[in-house]
Coordinates of C-alpha atoms in Angstrom, one line a residue:
X1160 CA 89.3 83.1 112.6
X1161 CA 91.3 85.4 110.3
X1162 CA 89.9 88.2 108.4
X1163 CA 90.3 86.1 105.1
X1164 CA 88.3 83.2 106.7
X1165 CA 85.4 85.4 107.8
X1166 CA 85.0 87.2 104.7
X1167 CA 85.0 83.7 103.0
X1168 CA 82.3 82.6 105.3
X1169 CA 80.0 85.8 104.7
X1170 CA 80.4 85.4 100.7
X1171 CA 79.9 81.6 101.1
X1172 CA 76.6 82.0 103.3
X1173 CA 75.5 84.8 100.7
X1174 CA 76.1 82.3 98.1
X1175 CA 74.7 79.1 99.7
X1176 CA 78.0 77.3 99.2
X1177 CA 80.4 75.5 101.5
X1178 CA 83.4 77.9 102.8
X1179 CA 85.6 75.0 100.6
X1180 CA 83.7 76.1 97.2
X1181 CA 85.2 79.8 97.4
X1182 CA 88.5 80.3 96.4
X1183 CA 90.6 83.4 96.6
X1184 CA 90.2 83.7 92.5
X1185 CA 86.6 83.2 92.7
X1186 CA 84.4 86.0 91.6
X1187 CA 81.1 87.0 93.1
X1188 CA 79.5 86.3 89.7
X1189 CA 81.1 82.8 89.4
X1190 CA 79.5 82.1 92.9
X1191 CA 76.2 83.3 91.7
X1192 CA 76.2 86.4 93.9
X1193 CA 73.6 89.2 92.3
X1194 CA 73.6 92.6 93.2
X1195 CA 71.0 92.2 96.3
X1196 CA 73.5 89.4 97.3
X1197 CA 76.4 91.9 97.0
X1198 CA 74.7 94.5 99.2
X1199 CA 74.0 92.0 101.6
X1200 CA 77.6 90.8 101.6
X1201 CA 78.7 94.4 102.3
X1202 CA 76.5 95.0 105.2
X1203 CA 77.6 91.8 106.8
X1204 CA 81.0 92.6 106.1
X1205 CA 80.8 95.9 107.9
X1206 CA 78.9 94.4 110.9
X1207 CA 81.4 91.5 111.2
X1208 CA 84.5 93.9 111.4
X1209 CA 82.8 97.1 112.7
X1210 CA 83.9 99.0 109.7
X1211 CA 82.5 101.1 107.2
X1212 CA 82.7 100.1 103.3
X1213 CA 83.1 103.0 100.9
X1214 CA 80.6 101.3 98.3
X1215 CA 78.4 102.6 95.6
X1216 CA 75.7 100.2 95.3
X1217 CA 74.4 101.9 92.2
X1218 CA 77.7 101.7 90.2
X1219 CA 80.1 99.2 91.9
X1220 CA 82.8 100.6 89.2
X1221 CA 82.7 104.1 91.2
X1222 CA 83.9 102.5 94.3
X1223 CA 87.2 102.5 95.8
X1224 CA 86.1 98.9 97.3
X1225 CA 87.5 96.4 94.7
X1226 CA 85.1 93.6 94.4
X1227 CA 86.5 92.2 91.3
X1228 CA 87.5 88.7 93.2
X1229 CA 87.3 87.4 96.6
X1230 CA 90.9 88.0 97.1
X1231 CA 90.4 91.7 96.2
X1232 CA 87.7 91.8 98.9
X1233 CA 89.8 90.1 101.5
X1234 CA 92.5 92.9 100.8
X1235 CA 90.1 95.4 100.6
X1236 CA 88.5 94.6 104.2
X1237 CA 92.0 93.9 105.8
X1238 CA 92.9 97.4 104.5
X1239 CA 89.9 98.9 106.2
X1240 CA 90.2 96.9 109.3
X1241 CA 94.0 98.0 109.7
X1242 CA 92.9 101.7 108.9
X1243 CA 90.0 101.4 111.6
X1244 CA 91.9 99.8 114.2
X1245 CA 95.3 101.2 113.5

């Protein structure tokens, strides 16, 4: 399973959706993921990829981890994985 597929699977699980319902253009808001779901998604991503996500749960706009879309999250995770294991 690719990084993209694993991230989509985690987000789909949090949104209680099928993976097919999560597109790269989807936003967490459009998928019905609230702030608690976001934090749970971040924890799941950290665990799945053995990375540390630089994320400020109190103010996501002050984070280096872009959560604006599924594509942005996938790109951020790919970057962190490459840095961690590179």
